[in-house]
Coordinates of C-alpha atoms and ligand atoms in Angstrom, one line a residue:
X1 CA -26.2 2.0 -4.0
X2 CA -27.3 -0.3 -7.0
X3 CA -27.8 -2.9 -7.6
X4 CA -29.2 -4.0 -4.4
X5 CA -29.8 -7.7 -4.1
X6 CA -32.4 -8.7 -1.1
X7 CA -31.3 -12.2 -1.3
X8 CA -30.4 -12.7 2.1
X9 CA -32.8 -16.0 2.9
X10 CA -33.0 -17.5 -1.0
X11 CA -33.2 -21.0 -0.3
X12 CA -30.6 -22.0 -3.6
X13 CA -29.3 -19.4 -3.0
X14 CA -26.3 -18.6 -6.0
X15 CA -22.9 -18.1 -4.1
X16 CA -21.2 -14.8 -5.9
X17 CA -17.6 -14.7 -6.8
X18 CA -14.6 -13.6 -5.0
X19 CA -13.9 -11.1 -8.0
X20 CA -18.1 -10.0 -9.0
X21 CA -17.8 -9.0 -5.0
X22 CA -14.8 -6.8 -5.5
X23 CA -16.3 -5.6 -8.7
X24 CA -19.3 -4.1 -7.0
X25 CA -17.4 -2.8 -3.7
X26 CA -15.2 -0.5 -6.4
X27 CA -18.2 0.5 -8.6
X28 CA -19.7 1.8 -5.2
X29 CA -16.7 3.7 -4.3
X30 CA -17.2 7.5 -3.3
X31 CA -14.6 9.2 -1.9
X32 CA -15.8 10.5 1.0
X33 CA -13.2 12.6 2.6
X34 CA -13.1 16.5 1.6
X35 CA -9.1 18.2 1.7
X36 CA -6.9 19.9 3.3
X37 CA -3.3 20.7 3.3
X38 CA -1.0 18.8 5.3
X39 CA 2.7 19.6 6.2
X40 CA 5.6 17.7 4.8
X41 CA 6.6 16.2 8.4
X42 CA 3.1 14.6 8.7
X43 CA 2.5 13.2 5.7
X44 CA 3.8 10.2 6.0
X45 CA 0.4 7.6 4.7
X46 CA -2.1 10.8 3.7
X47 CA -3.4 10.8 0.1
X48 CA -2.5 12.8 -2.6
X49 CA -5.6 15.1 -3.3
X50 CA -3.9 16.2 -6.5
X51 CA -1.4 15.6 -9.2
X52 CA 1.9 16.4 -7.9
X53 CA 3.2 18.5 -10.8
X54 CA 6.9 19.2 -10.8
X55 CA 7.2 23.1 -11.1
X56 CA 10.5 23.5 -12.3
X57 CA 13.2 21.4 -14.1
X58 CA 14.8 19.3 -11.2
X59 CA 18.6 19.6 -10.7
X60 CA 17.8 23.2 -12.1
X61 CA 21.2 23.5 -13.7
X62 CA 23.8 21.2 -15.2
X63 CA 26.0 19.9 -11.6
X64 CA 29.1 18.6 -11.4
X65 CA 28.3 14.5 -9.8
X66 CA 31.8 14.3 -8.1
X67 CA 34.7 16.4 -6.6
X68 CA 37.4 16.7 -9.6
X69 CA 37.9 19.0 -13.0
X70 CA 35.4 20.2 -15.5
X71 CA 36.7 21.1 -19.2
X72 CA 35.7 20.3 -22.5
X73 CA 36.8 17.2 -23.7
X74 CA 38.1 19.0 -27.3
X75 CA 40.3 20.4 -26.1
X76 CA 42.1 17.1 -25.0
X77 CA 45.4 15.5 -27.1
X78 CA 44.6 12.0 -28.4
X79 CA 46.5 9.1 -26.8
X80 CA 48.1 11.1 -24.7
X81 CA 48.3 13.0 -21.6
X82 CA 47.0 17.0 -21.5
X83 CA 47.7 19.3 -18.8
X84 CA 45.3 22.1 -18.8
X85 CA 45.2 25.6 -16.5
X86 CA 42.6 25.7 -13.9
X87 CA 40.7 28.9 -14.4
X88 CA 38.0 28.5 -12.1
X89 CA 37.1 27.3 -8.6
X90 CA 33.2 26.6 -8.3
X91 CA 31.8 24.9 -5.2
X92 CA 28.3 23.8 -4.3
X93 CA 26.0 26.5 -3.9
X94 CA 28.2 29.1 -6.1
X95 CA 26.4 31.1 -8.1
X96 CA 25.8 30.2 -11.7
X97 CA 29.2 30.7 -13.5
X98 CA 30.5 32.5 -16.3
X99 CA 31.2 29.7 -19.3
X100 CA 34.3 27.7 -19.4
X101 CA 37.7 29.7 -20.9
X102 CA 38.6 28.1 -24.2
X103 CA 41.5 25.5 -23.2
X104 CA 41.5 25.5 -19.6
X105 CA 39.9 23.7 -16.8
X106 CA 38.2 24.2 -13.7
X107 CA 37.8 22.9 -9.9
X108 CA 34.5 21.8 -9.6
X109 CA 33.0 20.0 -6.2
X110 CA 30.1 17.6 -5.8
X111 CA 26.4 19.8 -6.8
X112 CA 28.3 22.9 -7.7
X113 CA 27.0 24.4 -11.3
X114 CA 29.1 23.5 -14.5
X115 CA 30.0 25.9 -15.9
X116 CA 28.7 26.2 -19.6
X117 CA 31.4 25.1 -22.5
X118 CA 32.2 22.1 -20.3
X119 CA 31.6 18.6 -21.4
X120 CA 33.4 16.5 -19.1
X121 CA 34.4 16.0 -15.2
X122 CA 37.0 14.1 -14.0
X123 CA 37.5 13.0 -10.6
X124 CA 40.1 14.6 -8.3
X125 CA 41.3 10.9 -7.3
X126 CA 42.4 10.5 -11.7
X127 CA 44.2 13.7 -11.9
X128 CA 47.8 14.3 -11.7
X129 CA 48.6 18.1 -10.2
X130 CA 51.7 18.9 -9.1
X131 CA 53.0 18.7 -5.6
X132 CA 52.3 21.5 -3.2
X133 CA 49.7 23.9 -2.8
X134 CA 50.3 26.4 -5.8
X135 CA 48.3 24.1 -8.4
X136 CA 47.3 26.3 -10.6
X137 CA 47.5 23.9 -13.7
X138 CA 45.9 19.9 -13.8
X139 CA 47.1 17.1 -15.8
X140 CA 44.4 14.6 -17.2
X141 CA 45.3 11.3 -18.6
X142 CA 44.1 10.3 -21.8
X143 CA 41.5 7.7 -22.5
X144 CA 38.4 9.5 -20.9
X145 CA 35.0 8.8 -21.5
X146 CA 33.6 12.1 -22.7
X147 CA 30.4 13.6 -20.9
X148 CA 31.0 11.9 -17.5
X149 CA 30.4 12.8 -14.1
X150 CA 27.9 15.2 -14.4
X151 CA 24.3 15.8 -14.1
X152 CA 22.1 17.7 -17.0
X153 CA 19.2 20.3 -15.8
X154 CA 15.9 18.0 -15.3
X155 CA 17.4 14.6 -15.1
X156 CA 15.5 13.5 -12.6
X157 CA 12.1 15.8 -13.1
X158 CA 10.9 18.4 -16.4
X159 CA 9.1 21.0 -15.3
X160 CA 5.6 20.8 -16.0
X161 CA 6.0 16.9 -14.9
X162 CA 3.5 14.8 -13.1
X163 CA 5.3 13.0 -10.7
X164 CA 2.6 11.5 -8.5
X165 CA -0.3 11.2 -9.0
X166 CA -4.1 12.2 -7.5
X167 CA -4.5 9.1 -5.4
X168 CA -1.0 8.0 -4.7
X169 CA -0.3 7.3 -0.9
X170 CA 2.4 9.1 0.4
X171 CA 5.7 7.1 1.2
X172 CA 8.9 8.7 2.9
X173 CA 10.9 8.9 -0.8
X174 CA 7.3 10.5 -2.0
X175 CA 7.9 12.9 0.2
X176 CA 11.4 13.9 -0.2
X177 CA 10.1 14.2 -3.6
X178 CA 8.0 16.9 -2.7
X179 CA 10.8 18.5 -0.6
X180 CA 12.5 18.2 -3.9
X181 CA 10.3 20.8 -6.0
X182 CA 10.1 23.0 -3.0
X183 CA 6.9 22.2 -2.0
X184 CA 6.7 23.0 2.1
X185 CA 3.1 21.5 2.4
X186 CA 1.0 18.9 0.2
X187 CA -3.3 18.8 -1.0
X188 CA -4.4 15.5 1.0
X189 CA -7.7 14.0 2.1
X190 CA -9.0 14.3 4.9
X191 CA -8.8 11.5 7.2
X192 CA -11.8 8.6 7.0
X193 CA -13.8 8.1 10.0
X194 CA -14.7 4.4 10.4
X195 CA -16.7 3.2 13.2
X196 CA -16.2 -0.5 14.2
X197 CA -19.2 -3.0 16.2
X198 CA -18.3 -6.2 17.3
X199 CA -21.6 -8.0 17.5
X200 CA -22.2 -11.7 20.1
X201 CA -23.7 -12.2 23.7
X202 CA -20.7 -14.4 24.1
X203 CA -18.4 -11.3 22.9
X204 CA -16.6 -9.4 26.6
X205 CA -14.1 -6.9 26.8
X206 CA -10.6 -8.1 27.2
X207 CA -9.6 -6.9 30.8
X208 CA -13.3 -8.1 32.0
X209 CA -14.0 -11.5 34.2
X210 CA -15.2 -14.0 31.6
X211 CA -18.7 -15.2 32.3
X212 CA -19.3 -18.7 31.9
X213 CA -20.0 -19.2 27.9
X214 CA -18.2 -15.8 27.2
X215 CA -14.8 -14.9 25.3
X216 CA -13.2 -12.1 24.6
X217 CA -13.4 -9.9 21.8
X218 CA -10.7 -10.2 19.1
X219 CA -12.5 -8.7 16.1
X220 CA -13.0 -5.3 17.4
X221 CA -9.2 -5.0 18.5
X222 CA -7.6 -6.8 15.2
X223 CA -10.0 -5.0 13.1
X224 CA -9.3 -1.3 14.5
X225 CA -5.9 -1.8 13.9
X226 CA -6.0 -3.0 10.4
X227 CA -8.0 -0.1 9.9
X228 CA -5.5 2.1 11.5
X229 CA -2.7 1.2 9.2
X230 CA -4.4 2.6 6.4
X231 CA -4.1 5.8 8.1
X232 CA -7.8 6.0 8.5
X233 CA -9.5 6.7 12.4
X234 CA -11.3 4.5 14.1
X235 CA -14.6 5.2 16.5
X236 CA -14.7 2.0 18.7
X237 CA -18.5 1.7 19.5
X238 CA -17.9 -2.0 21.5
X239 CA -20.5 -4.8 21.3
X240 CA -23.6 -4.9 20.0
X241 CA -25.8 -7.4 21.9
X242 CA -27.5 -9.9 19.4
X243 CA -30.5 -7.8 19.5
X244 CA -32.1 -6.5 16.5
X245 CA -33.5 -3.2 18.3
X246 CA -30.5 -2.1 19.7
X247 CA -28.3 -2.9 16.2
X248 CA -30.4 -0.9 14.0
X249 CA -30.0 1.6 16.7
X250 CA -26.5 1.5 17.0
X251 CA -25.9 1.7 12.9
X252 CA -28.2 4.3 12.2
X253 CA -26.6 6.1 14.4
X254 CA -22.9 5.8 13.6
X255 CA -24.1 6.3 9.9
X256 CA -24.5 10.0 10.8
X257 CA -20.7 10.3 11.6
X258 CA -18.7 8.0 9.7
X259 CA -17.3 7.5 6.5
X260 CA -18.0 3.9 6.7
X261 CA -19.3 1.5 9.6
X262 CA -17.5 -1.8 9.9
X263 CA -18.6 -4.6 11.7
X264 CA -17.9 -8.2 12.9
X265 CA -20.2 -11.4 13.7
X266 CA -24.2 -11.9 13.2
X267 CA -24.2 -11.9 9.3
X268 CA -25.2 -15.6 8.7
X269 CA -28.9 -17.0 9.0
X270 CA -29.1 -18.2 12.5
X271 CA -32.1 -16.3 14.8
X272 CA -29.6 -14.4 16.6
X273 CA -28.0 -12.7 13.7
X274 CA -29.0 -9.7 13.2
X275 CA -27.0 -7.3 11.2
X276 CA -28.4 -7.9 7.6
X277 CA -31.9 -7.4 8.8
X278 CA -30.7 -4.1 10.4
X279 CA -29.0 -3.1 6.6
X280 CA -31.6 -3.6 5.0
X281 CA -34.1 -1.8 7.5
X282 CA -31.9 1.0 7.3
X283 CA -30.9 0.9 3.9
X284 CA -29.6 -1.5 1.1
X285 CA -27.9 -5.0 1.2
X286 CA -25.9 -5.2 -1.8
X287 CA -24.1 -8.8 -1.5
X288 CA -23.4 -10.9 1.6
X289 CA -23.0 -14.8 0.6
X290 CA -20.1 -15.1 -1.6
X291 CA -18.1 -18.5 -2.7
X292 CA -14.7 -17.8 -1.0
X293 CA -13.3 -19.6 2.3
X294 CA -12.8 -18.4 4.8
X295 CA -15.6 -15.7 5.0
X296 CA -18.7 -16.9 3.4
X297 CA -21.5 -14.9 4.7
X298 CA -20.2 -11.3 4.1
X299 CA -22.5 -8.0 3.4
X300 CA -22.1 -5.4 2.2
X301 CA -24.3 -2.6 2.3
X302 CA -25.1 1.2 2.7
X303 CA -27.0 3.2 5.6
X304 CA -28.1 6.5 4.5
X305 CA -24.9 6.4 2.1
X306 CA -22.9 5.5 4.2
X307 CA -21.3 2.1 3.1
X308 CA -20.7 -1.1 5.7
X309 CA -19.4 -4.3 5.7
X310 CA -20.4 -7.0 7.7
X311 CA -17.5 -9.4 8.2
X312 CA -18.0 -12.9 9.7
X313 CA -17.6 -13.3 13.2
X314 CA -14.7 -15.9 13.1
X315 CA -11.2 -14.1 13.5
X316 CA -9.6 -15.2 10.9
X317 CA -12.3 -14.8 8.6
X318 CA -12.7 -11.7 9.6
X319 CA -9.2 -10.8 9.4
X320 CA -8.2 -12.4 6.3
X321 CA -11.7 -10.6 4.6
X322 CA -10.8 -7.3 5.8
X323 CA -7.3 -7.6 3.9
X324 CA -9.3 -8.5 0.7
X325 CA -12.2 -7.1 1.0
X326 CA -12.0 -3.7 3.7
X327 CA -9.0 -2.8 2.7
X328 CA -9.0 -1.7 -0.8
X329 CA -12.3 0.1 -0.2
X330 CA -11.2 1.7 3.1
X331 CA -7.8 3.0 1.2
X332 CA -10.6 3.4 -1.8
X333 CA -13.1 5.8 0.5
X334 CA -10.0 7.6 1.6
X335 CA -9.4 8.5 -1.5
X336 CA -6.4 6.5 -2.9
X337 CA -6.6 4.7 -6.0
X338 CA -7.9 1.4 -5.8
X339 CA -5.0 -1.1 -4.3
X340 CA -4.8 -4.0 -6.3
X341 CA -3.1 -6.9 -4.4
X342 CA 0.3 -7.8 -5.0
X343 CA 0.7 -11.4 -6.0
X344 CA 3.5 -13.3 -5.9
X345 CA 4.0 -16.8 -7.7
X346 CA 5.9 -18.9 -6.0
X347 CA 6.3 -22.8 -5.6
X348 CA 4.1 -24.7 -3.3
X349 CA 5.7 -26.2 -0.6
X350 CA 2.9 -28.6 -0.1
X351 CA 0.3 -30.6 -1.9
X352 CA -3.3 -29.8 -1.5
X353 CA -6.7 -31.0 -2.9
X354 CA -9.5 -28.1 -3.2
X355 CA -13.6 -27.8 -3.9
X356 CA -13.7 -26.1 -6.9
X357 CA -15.9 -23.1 -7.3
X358 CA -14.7 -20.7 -4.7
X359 CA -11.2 -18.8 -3.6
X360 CA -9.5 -20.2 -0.6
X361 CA -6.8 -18.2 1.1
X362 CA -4.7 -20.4 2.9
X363 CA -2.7 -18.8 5.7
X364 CA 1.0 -19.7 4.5
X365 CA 4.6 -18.9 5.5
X366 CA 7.5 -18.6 3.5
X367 CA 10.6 -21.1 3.4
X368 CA 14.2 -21.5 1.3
X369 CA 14.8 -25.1 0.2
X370 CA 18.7 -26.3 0.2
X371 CA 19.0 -24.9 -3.3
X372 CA 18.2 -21.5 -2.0
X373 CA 15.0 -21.3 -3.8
X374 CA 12.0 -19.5 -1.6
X375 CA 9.1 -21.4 -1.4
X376 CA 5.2 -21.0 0.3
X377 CA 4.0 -23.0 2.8
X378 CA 0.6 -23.5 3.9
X379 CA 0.0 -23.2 7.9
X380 CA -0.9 -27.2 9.2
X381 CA -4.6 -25.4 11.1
X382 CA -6.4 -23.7 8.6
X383 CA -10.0 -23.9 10.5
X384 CA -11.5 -19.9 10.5
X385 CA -11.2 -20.1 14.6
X386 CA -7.2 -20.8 14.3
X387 CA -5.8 -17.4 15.2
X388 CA -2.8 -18.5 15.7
X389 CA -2.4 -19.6 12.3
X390 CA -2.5 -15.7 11.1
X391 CA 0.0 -14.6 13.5
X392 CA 2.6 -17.4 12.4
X393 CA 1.9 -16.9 8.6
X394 CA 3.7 -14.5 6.4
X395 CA 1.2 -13.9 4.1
X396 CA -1.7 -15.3 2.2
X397 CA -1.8 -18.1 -0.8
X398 CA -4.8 -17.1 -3.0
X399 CA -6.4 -20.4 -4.8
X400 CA -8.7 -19.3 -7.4
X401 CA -12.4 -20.4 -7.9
X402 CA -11.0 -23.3 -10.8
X403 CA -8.6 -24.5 -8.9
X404 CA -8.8 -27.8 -7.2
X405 CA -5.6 -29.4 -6.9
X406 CA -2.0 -28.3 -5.9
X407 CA 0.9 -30.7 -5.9
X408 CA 4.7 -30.0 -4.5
X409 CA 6.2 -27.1 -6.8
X410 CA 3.2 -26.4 -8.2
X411 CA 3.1 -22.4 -9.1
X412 CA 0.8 -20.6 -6.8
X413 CA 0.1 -16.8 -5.9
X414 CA 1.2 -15.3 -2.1
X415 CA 0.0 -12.2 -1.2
X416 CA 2.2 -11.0 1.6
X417 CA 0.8 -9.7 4.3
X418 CA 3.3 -6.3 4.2
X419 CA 0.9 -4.8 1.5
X420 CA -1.9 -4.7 4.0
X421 CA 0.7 -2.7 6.4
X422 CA -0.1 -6.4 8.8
X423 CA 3.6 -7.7 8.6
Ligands
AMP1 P1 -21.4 -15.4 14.4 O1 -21.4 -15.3 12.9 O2 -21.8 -14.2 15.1 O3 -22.2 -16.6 14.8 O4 -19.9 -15.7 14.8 C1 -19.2 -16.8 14.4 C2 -18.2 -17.2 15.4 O5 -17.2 -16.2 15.6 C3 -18.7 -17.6 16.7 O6 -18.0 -18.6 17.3 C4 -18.4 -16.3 17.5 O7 -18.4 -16.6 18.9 C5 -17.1 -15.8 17.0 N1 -17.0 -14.4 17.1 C6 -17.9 -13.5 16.7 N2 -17.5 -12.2 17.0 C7 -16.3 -12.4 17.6 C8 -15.3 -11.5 18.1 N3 -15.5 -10.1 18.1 N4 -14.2 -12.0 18.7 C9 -14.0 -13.3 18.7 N5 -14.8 -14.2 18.2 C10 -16.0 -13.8 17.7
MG2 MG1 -22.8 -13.8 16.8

């Protein structure tokens, strides 16, 4: 992993941007997972491990779009009505049929193939047949839009077309889409392995008698979950006592079997933090102070290849780093595309002043003024130990490194939290 940067204790040390952090985590990116195939019903979230190449023209013959009468519009009177015999009766799943008779018409139901020489269906509910059943003969008014209410052979897919490609995370309609070309089974990749260390003395099991000084462990529980609505698995390996022997222990080992180690706490300077002396034992710190709040002291590193990121032990921070930071290169390792963040503008709710010189992401719900316009609201508690601020926001506002002051109705960017599968 290049470049590596061993400048964990510089005294000045240069905070690095939000977006030279991101840069670095996607030039590092190696898919990890091999393939395999994976059957339509489960793969819901898997990755594409290649194109998905339409193999045939999709409807695969001209189809009738409603129940009615197929003809040629030619053979129609001008500004008048035309009554026409019905040579044909073609329902869905009828062979392909012999072309149209020359001046007649035919009953035609939704899907059924149209029969060649016919330009034109009209529905049952605009014709005039006569009464009873003996309707051997249909009477079309005049005034009809030629061409209509019917479906031409690869309207919706060529053959030969890409219509998802390597990369792409599967959703339901991707799937039917698959379904659609026939396809009973899809090329994914295989499922990342991420092991997760929560790191603290202080840090107990939830379910456990708190000892005096102790509380429980949020990061471990938050964090696996996130990581589980990417689809990938989790290995939870607990808490790692702030002990530098028993850290580098813990990684080197979980290196050996995971796609990439993630971990929580013990990444600033103080004597009990161990985990970026353990990286860099091991192997190579790449980046860990960067000029974003909340989250400064973040690493980043790799064990034997296999990557890591140290988040910072404060739950939100930790939370709210693993949405911008873990997430794209968890979904990245995994083999999807790198997911950029959608960003919203909307107006601020609120006014704000801001240090210039680092990205802030505000916790921040989402409101409708009396006009009906939507707007974004920060949460009132923005300190990194307010948990309760991420479960009553929608969403994140993203201030960028120049900004450094927001007044009511100002323009700002919301990253909901529904791309990060946390809504
Ligand atoms: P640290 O960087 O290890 O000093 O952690 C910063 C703060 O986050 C401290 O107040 C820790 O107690 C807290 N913290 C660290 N890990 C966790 C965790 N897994 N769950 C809840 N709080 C934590
Ligand atoms: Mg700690």
């Amino acid at each position: 992993m290049q470049p590596t940067l061993n400048d964990c204790f510089a005294a000045h040390h240069q905070l690095m941007p939000a977006e030279d952090a991101l840069a670095q985590l996607r030039k590092h990116v190696r898919v990890s997972a091999g393939t395999e195939d994976c059957e339509l019903s489960s793969a819901k979230g898997r990755i594409l491990a290649e194109d998905l190449i339409s193999p045939s023209a999709i409807p695969p013959f001209n189809n009738a779009a409603v129940d009615g009468y197929a003809f040629d519009a030619n053979a129609l009177k001008n500004n008048q009505d035309t009554t026409l015999p019905i040579s044909a009766y073609i329902t869905a799943g009828d062979p392909l049929p012999a072309s149209l008779l020359a001046g007649t018409a035919v009953r035609i139901f939704t899907g059924a193939p149209l029969p060649e020489g016919a330009n034109t269906v009209i529905m049952q509910e605009d014709v005039e047949t006569p009464a009873g059943d003996n309707t051997n003969v249909v009477t079309i008014p005049s005034g009809l839009k030629t061409g209509t209410n019917w479906r031409p052979a690869g309207e919706d897919m060529q053959a030969g077309q890409c219509v998802l490609p390597k990369g792409h995370r599967l959703r339901p309609q991707d799937i039917g889409c698959a379904a659609a070309m026939g396809h009973a089974s899809l090329r994914v990749y295989k499922t990342l392995k991420v092991a997760i260390f929560s790191t603290g003395n202080e840090i107990q099991n939830p379910g456990t008698a708190l000892c005096e000084g102790g509380i429980y462990d949020v990061n471990r529980f938050m964090l696996a979950t996130q990581v589980r609505q990417t689809g990938a698995t989790v290995t939870d390996l607990g808490i790692l006592p702030d002990d530098l022997e028993s850290t580098v222990d813990a990684l080197s080992l979980a290196a050996t079997t995971h796609d990439i180690i993630l971990t929580s706490g013990g990444v600033s300077t103080g004597d009990k933090d161990h985990i970026s002396t353990a990286i860099e034992q091991l192997g190579e710190i790449s980046f860990w102070r960067l000029a974003i709040k909340p989250g400064r002291p973040l690493a980043f590193g790799n064990i034997q290849g296999c990557p890591l990121i140290g988040f910072p032990g404060n739950p939100v921070a930790t939370g709210v780093c693993f949405m911008r930071f873990g997430f794209p290169l968890v979904c990245a390792l995994a083999g999807q595309t790198w997911p950029e963040p959608i960003q919203l503008t909307l107006p601020a709710a609120f006014s704000l002043n801001k240090k210039p010189g680092r990205t802030e992401w505000l916790r921040a719900k989402l409101k409708t003024d009396h006009n009906g316009q939507t707007l974004v609201d920060r949460h009132a508690k923005q300190g990194s130990g307010i948990l309760t601020s991420l479960v009553e926001a929608d969403g994140l506002i993203e201030l960028g490194e120049s900004v450094e002051h927001i007044e009511t109705g100002d323009p700002v960017l919301f990253l909901p939290f529904s791309q990060f599968n946390v809504a």
